[in-house]
mmCIF file of C-alpha atoms and ligand atoms in Angstrom:
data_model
loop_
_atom_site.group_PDB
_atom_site.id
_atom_site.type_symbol
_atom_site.label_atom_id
_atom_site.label_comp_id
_atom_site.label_asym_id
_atom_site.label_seq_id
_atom_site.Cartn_x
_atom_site.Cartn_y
_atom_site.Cartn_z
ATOM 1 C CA UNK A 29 85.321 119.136 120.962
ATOM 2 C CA UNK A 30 88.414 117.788 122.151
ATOM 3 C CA UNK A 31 91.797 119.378 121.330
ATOM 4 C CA UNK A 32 93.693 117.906 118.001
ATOM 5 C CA UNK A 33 97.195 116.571 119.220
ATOM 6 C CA UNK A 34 98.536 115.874 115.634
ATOM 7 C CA UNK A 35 97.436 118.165 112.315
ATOM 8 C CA UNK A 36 98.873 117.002 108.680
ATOM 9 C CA UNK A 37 99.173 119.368 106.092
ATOM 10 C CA UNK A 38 98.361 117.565 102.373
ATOM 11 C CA UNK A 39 100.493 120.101 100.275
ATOM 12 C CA UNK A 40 100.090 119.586 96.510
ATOM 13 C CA UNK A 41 102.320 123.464 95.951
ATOM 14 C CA UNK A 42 99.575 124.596 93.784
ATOM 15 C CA UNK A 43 98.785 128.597 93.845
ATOM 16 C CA UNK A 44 96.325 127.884 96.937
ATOM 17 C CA UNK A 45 98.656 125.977 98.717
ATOM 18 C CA UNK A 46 99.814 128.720 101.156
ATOM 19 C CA UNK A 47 96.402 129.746 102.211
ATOM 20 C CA UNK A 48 95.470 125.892 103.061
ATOM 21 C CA UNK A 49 99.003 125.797 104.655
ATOM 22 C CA UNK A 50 98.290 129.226 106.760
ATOM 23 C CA UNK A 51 95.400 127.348 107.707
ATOM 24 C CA UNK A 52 97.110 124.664 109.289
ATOM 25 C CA UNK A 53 99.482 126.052 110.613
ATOM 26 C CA UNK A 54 97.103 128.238 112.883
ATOM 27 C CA UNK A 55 95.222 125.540 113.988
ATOM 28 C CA UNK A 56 98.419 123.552 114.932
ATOM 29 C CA UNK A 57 99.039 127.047 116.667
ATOM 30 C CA UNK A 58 95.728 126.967 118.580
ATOM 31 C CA UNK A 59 95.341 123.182 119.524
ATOM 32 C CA UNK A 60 99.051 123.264 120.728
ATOM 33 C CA UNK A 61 99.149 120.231 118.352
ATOM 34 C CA UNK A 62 102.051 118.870 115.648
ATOM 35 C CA UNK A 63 102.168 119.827 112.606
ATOM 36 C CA UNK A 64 103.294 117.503 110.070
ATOM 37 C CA UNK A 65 103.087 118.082 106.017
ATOM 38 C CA UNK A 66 103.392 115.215 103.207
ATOM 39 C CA UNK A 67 103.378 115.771 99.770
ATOM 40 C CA UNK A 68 102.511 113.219 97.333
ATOM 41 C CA UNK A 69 104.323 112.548 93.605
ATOM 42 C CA UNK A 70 100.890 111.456 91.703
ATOM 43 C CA UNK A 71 101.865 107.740 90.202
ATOM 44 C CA UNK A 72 99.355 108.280 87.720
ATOM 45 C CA UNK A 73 100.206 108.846 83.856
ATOM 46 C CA UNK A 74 101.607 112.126 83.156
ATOM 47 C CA UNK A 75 99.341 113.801 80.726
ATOM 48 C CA UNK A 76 101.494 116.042 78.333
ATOM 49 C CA UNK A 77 99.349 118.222 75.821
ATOM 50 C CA UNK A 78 100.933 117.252 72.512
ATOM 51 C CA UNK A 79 101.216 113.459 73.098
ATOM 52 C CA UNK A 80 98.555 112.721 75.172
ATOM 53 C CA UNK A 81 98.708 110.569 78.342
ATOM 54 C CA UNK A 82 101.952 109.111 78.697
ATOM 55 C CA UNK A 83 103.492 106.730 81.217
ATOM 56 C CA UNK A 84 106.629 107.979 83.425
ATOM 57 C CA UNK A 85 108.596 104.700 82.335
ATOM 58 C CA UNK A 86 112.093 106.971 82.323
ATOM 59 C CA UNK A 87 113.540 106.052 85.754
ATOM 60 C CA UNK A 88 115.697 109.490 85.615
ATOM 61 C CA UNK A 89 112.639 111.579 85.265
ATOM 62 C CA UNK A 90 110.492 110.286 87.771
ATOM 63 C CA UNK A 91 113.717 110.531 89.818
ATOM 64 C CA UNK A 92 113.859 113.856 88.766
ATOM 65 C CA UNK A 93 110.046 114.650 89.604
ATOM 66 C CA UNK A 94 110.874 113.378 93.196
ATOM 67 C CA UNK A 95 113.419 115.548 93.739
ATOM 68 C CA UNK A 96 112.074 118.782 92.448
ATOM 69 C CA UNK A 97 109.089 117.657 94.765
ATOM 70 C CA UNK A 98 110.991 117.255 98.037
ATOM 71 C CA UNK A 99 112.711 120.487 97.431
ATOM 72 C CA UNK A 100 109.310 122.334 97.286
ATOM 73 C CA UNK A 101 108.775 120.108 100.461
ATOM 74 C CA UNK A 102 111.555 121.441 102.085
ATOM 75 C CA UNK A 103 111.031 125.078 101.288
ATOM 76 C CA UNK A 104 107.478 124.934 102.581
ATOM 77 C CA UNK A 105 108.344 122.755 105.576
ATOM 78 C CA UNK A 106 110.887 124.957 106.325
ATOM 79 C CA UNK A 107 108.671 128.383 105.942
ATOM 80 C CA UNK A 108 106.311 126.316 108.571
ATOM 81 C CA UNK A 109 108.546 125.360 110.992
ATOM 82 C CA UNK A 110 108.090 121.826 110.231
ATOM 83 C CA UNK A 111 110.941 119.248 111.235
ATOM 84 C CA UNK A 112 112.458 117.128 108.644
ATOM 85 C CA UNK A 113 110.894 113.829 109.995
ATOM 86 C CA UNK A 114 107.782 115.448 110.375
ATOM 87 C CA UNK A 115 107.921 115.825 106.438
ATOM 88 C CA UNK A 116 106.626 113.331 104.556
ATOM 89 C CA UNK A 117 107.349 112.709 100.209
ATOM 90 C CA UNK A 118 105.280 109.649 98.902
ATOM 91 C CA UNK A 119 104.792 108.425 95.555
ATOM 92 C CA UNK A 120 101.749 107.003 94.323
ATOM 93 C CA UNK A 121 97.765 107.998 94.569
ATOM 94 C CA UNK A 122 97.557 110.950 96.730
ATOM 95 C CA UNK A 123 94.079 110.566 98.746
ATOM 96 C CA UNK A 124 95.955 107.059 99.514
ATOM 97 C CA UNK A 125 98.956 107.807 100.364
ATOM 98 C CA UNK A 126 98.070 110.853 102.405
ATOM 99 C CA UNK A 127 95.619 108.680 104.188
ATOM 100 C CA UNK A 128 98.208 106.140 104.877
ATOM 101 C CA UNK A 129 100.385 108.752 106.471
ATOM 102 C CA UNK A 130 97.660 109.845 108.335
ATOM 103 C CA UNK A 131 96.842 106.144 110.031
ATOM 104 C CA UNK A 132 100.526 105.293 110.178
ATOM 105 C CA UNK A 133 101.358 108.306 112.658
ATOM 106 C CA UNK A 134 98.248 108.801 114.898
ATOM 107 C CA UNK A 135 96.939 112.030 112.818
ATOM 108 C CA UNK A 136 93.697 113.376 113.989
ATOM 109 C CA UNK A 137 93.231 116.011 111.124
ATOM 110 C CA UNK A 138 94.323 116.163 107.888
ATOM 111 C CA UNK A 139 93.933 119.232 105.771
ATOM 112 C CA UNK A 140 93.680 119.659 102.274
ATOM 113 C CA UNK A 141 92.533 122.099 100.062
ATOM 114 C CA UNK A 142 88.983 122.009 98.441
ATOM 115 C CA UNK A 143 87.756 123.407 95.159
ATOM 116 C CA UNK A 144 84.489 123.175 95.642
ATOM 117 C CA UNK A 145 83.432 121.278 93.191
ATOM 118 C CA UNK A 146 79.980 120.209 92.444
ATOM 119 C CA UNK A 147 77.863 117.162 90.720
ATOM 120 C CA UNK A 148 79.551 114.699 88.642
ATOM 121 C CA UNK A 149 82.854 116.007 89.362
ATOM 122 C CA UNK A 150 82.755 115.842 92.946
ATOM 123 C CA UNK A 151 80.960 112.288 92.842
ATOM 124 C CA UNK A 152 84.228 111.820 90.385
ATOM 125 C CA UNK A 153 86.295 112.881 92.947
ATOM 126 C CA UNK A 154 88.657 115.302 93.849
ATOM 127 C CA UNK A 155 91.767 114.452 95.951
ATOM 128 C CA UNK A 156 89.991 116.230 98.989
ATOM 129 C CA UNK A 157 86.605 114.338 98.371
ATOM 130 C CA UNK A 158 88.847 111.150 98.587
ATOM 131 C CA UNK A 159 91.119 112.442 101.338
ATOM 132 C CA UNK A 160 87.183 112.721 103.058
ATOM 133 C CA UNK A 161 86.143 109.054 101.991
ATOM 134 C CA UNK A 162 88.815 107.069 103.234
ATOM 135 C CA UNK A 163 89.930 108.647 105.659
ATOM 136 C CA UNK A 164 89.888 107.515 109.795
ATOM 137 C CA UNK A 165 90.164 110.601 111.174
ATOM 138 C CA UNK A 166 88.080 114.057 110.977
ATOM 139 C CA UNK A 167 89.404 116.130 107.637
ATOM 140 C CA UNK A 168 88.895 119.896 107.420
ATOM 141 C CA UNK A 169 88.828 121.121 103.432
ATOM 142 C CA UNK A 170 89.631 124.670 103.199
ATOM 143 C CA UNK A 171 87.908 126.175 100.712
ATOM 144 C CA UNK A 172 90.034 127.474 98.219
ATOM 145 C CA UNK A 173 89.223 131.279 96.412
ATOM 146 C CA UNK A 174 88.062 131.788 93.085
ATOM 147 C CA UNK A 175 85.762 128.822 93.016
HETATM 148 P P1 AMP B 448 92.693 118.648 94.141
HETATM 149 O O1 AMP B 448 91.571 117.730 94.467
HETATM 150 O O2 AMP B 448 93.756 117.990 93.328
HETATM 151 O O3 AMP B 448 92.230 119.945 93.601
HETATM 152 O O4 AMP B 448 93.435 118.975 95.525
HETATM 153 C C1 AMP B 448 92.729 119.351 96.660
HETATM 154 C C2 AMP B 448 93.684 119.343 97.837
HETATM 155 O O5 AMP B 448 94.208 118.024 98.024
HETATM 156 C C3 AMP B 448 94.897 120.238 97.706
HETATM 157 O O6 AMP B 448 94.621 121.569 98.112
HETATM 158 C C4 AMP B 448 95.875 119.552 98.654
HETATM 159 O O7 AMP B 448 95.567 119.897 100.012
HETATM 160 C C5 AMP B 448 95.547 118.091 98.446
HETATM 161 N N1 AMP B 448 96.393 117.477 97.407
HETATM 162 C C6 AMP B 448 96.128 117.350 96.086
HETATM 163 N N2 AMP B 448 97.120 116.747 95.446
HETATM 164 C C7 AMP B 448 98.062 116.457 96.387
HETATM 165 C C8 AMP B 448 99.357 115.834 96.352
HETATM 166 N N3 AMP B 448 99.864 115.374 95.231
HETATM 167 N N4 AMP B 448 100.032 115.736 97.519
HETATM 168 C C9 AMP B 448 99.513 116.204 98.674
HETATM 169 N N5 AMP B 448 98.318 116.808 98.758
HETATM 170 C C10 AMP B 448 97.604 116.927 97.647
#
């Protein structure tokens, strides 16, 4: 197997996120590869538990969303030793947008973290399953504890 050149990190912050990122960062480490990370703002309706699903209409929060998300960006960029245009804060469907990232800058392996899932809801699809679907290059999910 050939050596990967150019690793990118899918970072979603979630309690798991560190192990995926420790992940990535050692096999950036290995392959003498880049190491790039993108984080994606999920376009999709924000479900809150009192109202129900509700549509991010408010320009101010969404702005607000964005920035609280490129500041977690930052911090774990940072932690990695990832430069800032090696950083990458999208808005819209993440296995999409992660994807795009990944065609748009010559990645050869994205990783994400994978639950694990199994039956309907991985046929459903998880942002890793999709991340594996559509993507052009090879994908490592890193399975995530407590599944
Ligand atoms: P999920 O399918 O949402 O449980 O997420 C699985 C993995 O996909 C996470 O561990 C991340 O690597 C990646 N991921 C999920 N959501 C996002 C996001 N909004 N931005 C970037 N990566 C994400």
């Amino acid at each position: 197997m050939g050596h990967y050149k150019h690793i990118l990190l899918a970072a979603d912050f979630t309690e798991h996120g560190e192990h995926v990122a420790e992940k990535a960062k050692a096999l950036a480490t290995e392959n003498q590869a880049q190491l790039s990370i993108v984080h994606v703002v999920d376009n999709l309706p924000i479900t809150d538990a009192t109202y129900g699903p509700i549509i991010p209409f408010d320009g101010d929060l969404t702005e607000q969303i964005i920035e609280a998300g490129k500041k977690r960006l930052l911090k774990m960029a940072k932690a990695l030793d990832i430069a800032e245009e090696k950083q990458w804060l999208e808005v819209g469907s993440p296995k999409l947008e992660i994807v795009r990232v990944a065609d748009e800058n010559d990645v050869d392996l994205i990783v994400v973290g994978s639950h694990g899932r199994h039956g309907l809801a991985l046929l459903l699809g998880s942002t890793a399953n999709g991340v594996l679907h559509h993507a052009h290059c090879d994908v490592l999910a890193v399975r995530l504890k407590n599944d």
